[in-house]
XYZ file of N, CA and C in Angstrom:
435
model
N 63.252 -218.996 164.038
C 63.181 -218.883 162.421
C 64.263 -217.932 161.933
N 64.755 -218.639 160.864
C 65.972 -217.851 160.154
C 65.425 -216.818 159.015
N 65.908 -215.593 159.192
C 65.668 -214.498 158.261
C 66.849 -214.267 157.413
N 66.553 -214.155 156.112
C 67.696 -213.945 155.113
C 67.887 -212.279 155.219
N 69.024 -211.827 155.137
C 69.370 -210.438 155.078
C 68.699 -209.871 153.887
N 68.421 -208.477 153.968
C 67.772 -207.846 152.973
C 68.736 -207.581 151.832
N 68.494 -207.816 150.590
C 69.413 -207.795 149.384
C 69.098 -206.514 148.594
N 69.884 -205.433 148.916
C 69.833 -204.076 148.277
C 70.271 -204.322 146.748
N 71.181 -205.196 146.428
C 71.546 -205.335 145.027
C 70.236 -205.816 144.154
N 69.453 -206.617 144.551
C 68.362 -206.996 143.974
C 67.224 -205.869 143.759
N 67.219 -204.973 144.819
C 66.349 -203.768 144.656
C 66.853 -202.891 143.638
N 68.248 -202.784 143.777
C 68.784 -201.707 142.586
C 68.725 -202.497 141.231
N 68.809 -203.645 140.989
C 68.634 -204.327 139.772
C 67.175 -204.117 139.206
N 66.289 -204.240 140.079
C 64.834 -203.980 139.899
C 64.486 -202.627 139.340
N 65.255 -201.607 140.185
C 65.041 -200.213 139.747
C 65.603 -200.001 138.387
N 66.797 -200.464 138.137
C 67.408 -200.360 136.852
C 66.586 -200.958 135.551
N 65.984 -202.084 135.978
C 65.194 -202.695 134.920
C 63.947 -202.027 134.711
N 63.327 -201.516 135.737
C 62.099 -200.559 135.439
C 62.456 -199.343 134.789
N 63.437 -198.717 135.101
C 63.910 -197.372 134.333
C 64.197 -197.832 132.761
N 64.846 -198.939 132.517
C 65.050 -199.338 131.158
C 63.714 -199.566 130.543
N 62.770 -200.164 131.049
C 61.467 -200.459 130.563
C 60.724 -199.103 130.274
N 60.690 -198.202 131.169
C 59.921 -197.001 130.901
C 60.750 -196.255 129.809
N 61.960 -196.179 129.745
C 62.764 -195.380 128.830
C 62.481 -195.961 127.399
N 62.230 -197.269 127.275
C 62.003 -197.923 126.044
C 60.692 -197.537 125.470
N 59.621 -197.004 126.210
C 58.386 -196.680 125.779
C 58.523 -195.326 125.122
N 59.623 -194.670 125.107
C 59.780 -193.316 124.327
C 59.679 -192.193 125.448
N 60.128 -191.048 124.943
C 60.243 -189.846 126.013
C 58.805 -189.473 126.603
N 57.766 -189.704 126.067
C 56.458 -189.406 126.595
C 56.244 -190.108 127.948
N 56.744 -191.210 128.175
C 56.359 -191.957 129.299
C 57.625 -192.258 130.238
N 58.713 -191.817 129.768
C 60.022 -191.800 130.473
C 59.855 -191.372 131.898
N 60.241 -192.192 132.919
C 60.243 -191.732 134.323
C 58.862 -191.021 134.738
N 57.771 -191.335 134.101
C 56.482 -190.968 134.544
C 56.144 -189.503 134.234
N 56.907 -188.791 133.417
C 56.647 -187.350 133.143
C 56.438 -187.180 131.603
N 55.627 -186.276 131.268
C 55.466 -185.893 129.922
C 56.538 -185.212 129.301
N 56.812 -185.667 128.184
C 58.012 -184.967 127.467
C 57.433 -183.856 126.633
N 58.148 -182.648 126.292
C 57.695 -181.696 125.562
C 58.384 -181.759 124.250
N 57.665 -182.277 123.267
C 58.184 -182.471 121.924
C 57.289 -181.811 120.983
N 57.638 -181.009 120.109
C 59.050 -180.478 120.049
C 59.451 -179.464 121.083
N 60.638 -179.428 121.212
C 61.271 -178.380 122.047
C 61.104 -177.047 121.318
N 60.508 -175.975 121.968
C 60.365 -174.740 121.434
C 61.124 -173.630 122.076
N 61.320 -172.459 121.320
C 61.746 -171.110 121.891
C 60.808 -170.311 121.297
N 60.231 -169.220 122.259
C 59.418 -168.287 121.837
C 60.077 -166.985 122.182
N 60.034 -165.914 121.310
C 60.510 -164.575 121.558
C 59.626 -163.510 120.771
N 59.744 -162.320 121.182
C 59.062 -161.302 120.419
C 60.055 -160.122 120.042
N 59.692 -159.574 119.133
C 60.428 -158.187 118.618
C 59.381 -157.188 117.907
N 59.706 -156.059 117.772
C 58.853 -155.112 117.037
C 58.649 -155.241 115.576
N 59.680 -155.929 114.902
C 59.525 -156.121 113.446
C 58.594 -157.251 113.140
N 58.788 -158.465 113.789
C 58.221 -159.700 113.363
C 56.920 -160.011 114.295
N 56.883 -159.528 115.312
C 56.019 -159.905 116.352
C 56.338 -161.132 117.257
N 55.678 -162.140 117.319
C 56.068 -163.360 117.959
C 56.870 -164.293 117.029
N 57.901 -164.801 117.541
C 58.641 -165.758 116.603
C 58.734 -167.131 117.515
N 58.471 -168.263 116.949
C 58.479 -169.510 117.587
C 59.426 -170.460 116.793
N 60.456 -170.832 117.312
C 61.281 -171.901 116.612
C 60.948 -173.212 117.417
N 60.877 -174.296 116.543
C 60.676 -175.774 117.063
C 61.568 -176.586 116.425
N 62.193 -177.494 117.345
C 63.090 -178.522 116.728
C 62.382 -179.690 116.407
N 62.384 -180.089 115.078
C 61.640 -181.194 114.522
C 62.691 -182.082 113.710
N 63.632 -182.533 114.142
C 64.700 -183.418 113.358
C 63.745 -184.681 112.868
N 64.122 -185.005 111.534
C 63.486 -186.218 111.018
C 61.914 -186.075 110.705
N 61.479 -184.884 110.734
C 59.988 -184.754 110.551
C 59.853 -183.795 109.183
N 59.213 -184.453 108.230
C 59.105 -183.716 106.990
C 58.083 -182.627 107.004
N 58.232 -181.496 106.121
C 57.355 -180.386 106.237
C 55.948 -180.797 105.877
N 55.703 -181.835 105.142
C 54.359 -182.379 104.781
C 53.616 -182.886 105.944
N 54.350 -183.384 106.928
C 53.757 -184.051 108.165
C 53.450 -183.122 109.205
N 53.671 -181.686 109.065
C 53.564 -180.849 110.190
C 52.255 -180.035 109.883
N 51.514 -180.020 111.042
C 50.235 -179.057 110.871
C 50.296 -178.144 111.930
N 50.011 -176.826 111.556
C 50.114 -175.673 112.445
C 48.717 -175.000 112.421
N 48.292 -174.786 113.547
C 46.985 -174.021 113.811
C 47.210 -172.702 114.810
N 46.596 -171.616 114.630
C 46.762 -170.501 115.387
C 45.233 -170.054 115.579
N 44.931 -169.700 116.887
C 43.664 -169.052 117.186
C 44.074 -167.942 118.358
N 43.837 -166.692 117.912
C 44.021 -165.584 118.826
C 45.397 -165.609 119.410
N 45.578 -166.124 120.609
C 46.901 -166.229 121.359
C 47.310 -167.690 121.740
N 46.918 -168.565 120.825
C 47.400 -169.966 121.143
C 47.893 -170.652 119.738
N 49.020 -171.108 119.864
C 49.520 -171.890 118.701
C 49.773 -173.356 119.046
N 49.321 -174.120 118.027
C 49.279 -175.701 118.230
C 50.088 -176.184 116.921
N 51.297 -176.975 117.283
C 52.156 -177.689 116.320
C 51.929 -179.032 116.457
N 51.480 -179.759 115.393
C 51.170 -181.212 115.530
C 51.669 -181.915 114.188
N 51.942 -183.190 114.279
C 52.424 -183.945 113.153
C 52.721 -185.308 113.566
N 53.524 -185.857 112.607
C 54.046 -187.319 112.890
C 55.324 -187.456 112.538
N 56.206 -188.131 113.428
C 57.644 -188.439 113.147
C 57.543 -189.945 112.699
N 57.795 -190.255 111.451
C 57.708 -191.614 110.887
C 59.098 -192.306 111.147
N 59.024 -193.735 111.245
C 60.200 -194.437 111.572
C 61.010 -194.685 110.142
N 62.248 -194.697 110.385
C 63.158 -194.979 109.307
C 63.313 -196.520 109.143
N 63.176 -196.913 107.854
C 63.058 -198.266 107.446
C 64.627 -198.645 107.548
N 64.710 -199.879 108.293
C 65.944 -200.326 108.418
C 66.346 -201.478 107.230
N 67.459 -201.628 106.822
C 67.875 -202.575 105.719
C 67.500 -203.919 106.297
N 67.243 -204.787 105.211
C 66.753 -206.186 105.653
C 67.822 -206.888 106.417
N 67.547 -207.525 107.511
C 68.415 -208.232 108.337
C 69.007 -207.297 109.450
N 68.881 -205.966 109.260
C 69.271 -205.136 110.400
C 68.387 -205.181 111.721
N 69.015 -204.922 112.801
C 68.291 -205.004 114.101
C 68.843 -203.753 114.974
N 67.982 -203.046 115.717
C 68.452 -202.163 116.584
C 69.265 -202.757 117.735
N 70.240 -201.874 118.231
C 71.088 -202.173 119.334
C 70.732 -201.164 120.360
N 70.352 -200.017 119.964
C 69.798 -199.034 120.720
C 68.802 -198.141 120.027
N 67.749 -197.787 120.602
C 66.637 -196.996 119.909
C 66.162 -195.940 120.818
N 66.592 -194.788 120.747
C 66.252 -193.627 121.716
C 65.363 -192.748 120.869
N 65.318 -192.603 119.678
C 64.440 -191.653 118.854
C 63.154 -192.402 118.571
N 62.040 -191.763 119.168
C 60.851 -192.419 119.052
C 60.132 -191.922 117.808
N 59.192 -192.603 117.355
C 58.412 -192.320 116.157
C 57.099 -192.341 116.529
N 56.237 -191.229 116.451
C 54.710 -191.262 116.847
C 54.210 -189.924 116.495
N 52.877 -189.798 116.658
C 52.210 -188.510 116.533
C 52.684 -187.703 117.569
N 52.689 -186.327 117.343
C 52.986 -185.409 118.475
C 52.151 -184.235 118.321
N 51.961 -183.511 119.434
C 51.154 -182.175 119.405
C 51.720 -181.288 120.499
N 51.982 -180.047 120.275
C 52.430 -179.111 121.321
C 51.688 -177.831 121.171
N 51.101 -177.390 122.276
C 50.321 -176.054 122.176
C 51.088 -175.055 123.136
N 51.225 -173.967 122.547
C 52.023 -172.801 123.155
C 50.997 -171.684 123.331
N 51.045 -170.944 124.545
C 50.377 -169.857 124.791
C 51.127 -168.668 124.432
N 50.709 -167.815 123.459
C 51.439 -166.738 123.031
C 51.287 -165.584 124.049
N 52.234 -164.535 123.899
C 52.202 -163.506 124.910
C 50.956 -162.424 124.502
N 50.473 -162.586 123.263
C 49.325 -161.545 123.019
C 48.690 -162.235 121.682
N 47.479 -161.616 121.368
C 46.854 -162.063 120.094
C 47.554 -161.621 119.020
N 47.447 -162.704 117.906
C 48.274 -162.360 116.607
C 47.407 -162.302 115.488
N 47.960 -161.751 114.393
C 47.205 -161.523 113.263
C 47.230 -162.922 112.456
N 46.166 -163.702 112.515
C 46.194 -165.267 111.954
C 46.511 -165.257 110.535
N 46.028 -164.264 109.867
C 45.990 -164.215 108.441
C 47.424 -163.962 107.820
N 48.301 -163.594 108.647
C 49.643 -163.251 108.199
C 50.794 -164.122 108.794
N 50.352 -165.248 109.491
C 51.333 -166.144 110.001
C 52.051 -166.862 108.881
N 53.506 -166.963 109.071
C 54.238 -167.639 108.115
C 55.122 -168.601 108.773
N 55.313 -169.716 108.022
C 56.128 -170.862 108.640
C 57.191 -171.388 107.540
N 58.419 -171.602 107.954
C 59.381 -172.212 107.210
C 60.351 -173.231 107.957
N 60.726 -174.316 107.379
C 61.544 -175.398 107.882
C 62.791 -175.397 107.288
N 63.978 -175.454 108.025
C 65.256 -175.483 107.542
C 66.323 -176.265 108.526
N 66.927 -177.254 108.040
C 67.730 -178.123 108.961
C 67.183 -178.669 110.264
N 65.948 -179.035 110.040
C 65.219 -179.699 111.222
C 64.574 -178.708 112.233
N 64.650 -177.318 111.855
C 64.063 -176.385 112.734
C 63.079 -175.675 111.924
N 61.715 -175.709 112.715
C 60.689 -174.961 112.068
C 60.692 -173.514 112.780
N 60.530 -172.450 111.892
C 60.458 -171.077 112.320
C 59.092 -170.632 111.958
N 58.312 -170.173 112.945
C 56.931 -169.532 112.656
C 56.932 -168.180 113.203
N 56.592 -167.228 112.251
C 56.453 -165.748 112.449
C 54.948 -165.450 112.597
N 54.598 -164.865 113.833
C 53.196 -164.566 114.024
C 53.013 -162.973 114.351
N 52.708 -162.210 113.336
C 52.600 -160.651 113.556
C 51.491 -160.467 114.606
N 51.941 -159.370 115.341
C 51.023 -158.948 116.499
C 49.653 -158.319 115.784
N 48.433 -158.707 116.462
C 47.215 -158.205 115.954
C 47.267 -156.650 116.050
N 46.607 -155.959 115.127
C 46.579 -154.494 115.200
C 46.146 -154.045 116.451
N 45.016 -154.614 116.970
C 44.171 -154.276 118.070
C 45.089 -154.411 119.391
N 46.143 -155.357 119.312
C 47.016 -155.629 120.458
C 48.233 -154.650 120.512
N 48.496 -153.905 119.469
C 49.676 -153.128 119.445
C 49.577 -151.891 120.365
N 50.559 -151.451 121.051
C 50.452 -150.273 121.883
C 50.088 -149.088 121.091
N 49.229 -148.332 121.738
C 48.827 -146.932 121.119
C 49.604 -145.902 121.851
N 49.931 -144.960 121.140
C 50.555 -143.640 121.751
C 49.379 -142.712 122.086
N 49.344 -142.333 123.259
C 48.350 -141.491 123.798
C 48.883 -140.160 124.053
N 48.319 -139.135 123.325
C 48.753 -137.729 123.603
C 47.981 -137.145 124.842
N 48.766 -136.591 125.615
C 48.211 -135.890 126.840
C 47.910 -134.458 126.524
N 46.788 -134.059 126.813
C 46.306 -132.718 126.426
C 46.312 -131.759 127.742
N 46.899 -130.692 127.668
C 47.019 -129.706 128.717
C 45.643 -129.079 128.982
N 45.280 -128.938 130.164
C 44.120 -128.361 130.650
C 44.198 -126.815 130.287
N 43.181 -126.203 129.706
C 43.223 -124.671 129.399
C 42.833 -123.961 130.739
């Protein structure tokens, strides 16, 4: 019985085709792992409390929803597709359009009534003041008499 040699080129082509297929479904399914959209930075300082910045290019301020409960922030919304001119077709499409939601655990409880958000140049900045009960208290040490 005659056996054909194993063709590694065919396996490599199949792998490339599968990667291309997965990547075409958008970042959420690319290579089998969930994408974190929007990308966020979280930092704290004494003046502002917790500051979260999120990259949201192509997302209008009207389509962003922000909710805060105690120490959890959720950013959700929709990135809508851009209408192509009549007769135009994509040659490459990497920016996906879909609903998104991102939940971030904050380092401490925040005062939800004073949260502020502003968007500029595709970056959303959310300022979350620290809850009064969460602020460190100075304790005076009394000397024993």
